[in-house]
Amino acid sequence: EDMDTDADDAEHEIDTANSNKEETPVSESDDNGEGDDVDEKPKPDNRVVSDLSQLRLRDGDVESMAKISGDDLIEEEQIMGINTAEAAEARARWAEIQSETHNLSRRLCEKLRLVMEPLVATKLRGDYRTGKRINMKRVIGYIASGYRKDKIWLRRTKPAKRDYRVLLAVDDSESMQKSGAGDMALAALSTLATGMSQLEIGELGVASFGEEMRLLHPFHQPFTSESGVNLVRNFTFDEKRTRTALCVESALSALESQGEHSSMQLVFMISDGRIERDSRAELRRLIREMSERNILLVMIIVEGKKGGRTKKKDSIVHMKEVTFEKGKPKVKQFIDDYPFPYYMVLDDMKTLPEVLGDALRQWFEMLAQLNSTTS
């Protein structure tokens, strides 16, 4: 009984303490100024919200936040020059171009695999006395020979990685649109870019040229489907003039700005081939300078199709021009005095992989002979 009485008393004391604690108000300074001398540190306002109604957003707040975010998105689209309808149209057009050139890209990839050989040694091979890794096939012979045949090491001397830097420059002038060569130029661009990306050639850049040259896809970024959509959106074929010499000079500057760690550099210009007469001397000088720096410049002339047909009289091969020699007019073929030593005329997209692969093989051989003779 005494133990029950003590337990009841203890429980009663605890209840009394809790009730006093809950009823005790927080001491505040009274109106008479008592307690002003007491220095109390301000307590941090750490509160836990347990009322769920305070955590809910009102409908007006949600609408205002949605309106603000929508205005910010529209403003950002205006700043970036992005239109949703234009982006959807460009994405659909690029998907159509890729579906039409898918087989061509794969064929071009296989052709280039034989022509553009690996230049960087990344694989192990050879029998050396020193190296990075042991050739386990030689270990038994090494032990059996009394440790005399000690050429059991491998080195990274087998080329297995391609280290090319390629620039694809497309003519964005009005003449491409009028002649109907714009669609074929985009198809050729898709074939080259996709095929080279599949081969992992190294660095790939894409530019447009007309009045001036613009780098649309930088070298250090991989070429993806979004890159193609961005290219289609930027090619409008509305430039009033084609300054080919300035484009070649800008291409040379763009390649030099990337450094010199690449083994070989190539420039593919996709155009209708119409160049200014006064710029031929300057073009020859620039092309000679590029050859001295081991840069291969290739002109891919695309023949436009008006109404689905290619007129022979509109082809650059049959174009004629009049020149004056000693005051007398002389008619000659436009292509006879063409300043580009390496060019190809493309009138059928289906022949692009084979024609370009064979042409590159011949051009590489010619460059190798020129480099050997000059050295």
Tab-separated table of C-alpha atoms in Angstrom, residues 277 280 320-333 337:
chain	number	residue	atom	x	y	z
A	277	ARG	CA	35.832	36.188	-112.214
A	280	ARG	CA	40.319	33.541	-109.362
A	320	LYS	CA	30.779	29.227	-121.457
A	321	GLU	CA	32.359	32.585	-120.834
A	322	VAL	CA	33.921	35.275	-122.981
A	323	THR	CA	37.392	36.614	-122.275
A	324	PHE	CA	39.421	39.220	-124.115
A	325	GLU	CA	42.965	38.443	-125.161
A	326	LYS	CA	44.847	41.248	-126.889
A	327	GLY	CA	41.583	43.054	-127.458
A	328	LYS	CA	39.910	40.119	-129.186
A	329	PRO	CA	37.043	38.165	-127.630
A	330	LYS	CA	37.565	34.491	-126.989
A	331	VAL	CA	34.890	31.991	-125.976
A	332	LYS	CA	35.906	29.124	-123.722
A	333	GLN	CA	34.426	26.703	-121.239
A	337	ASP	CA	39.918	27.955	-116.025
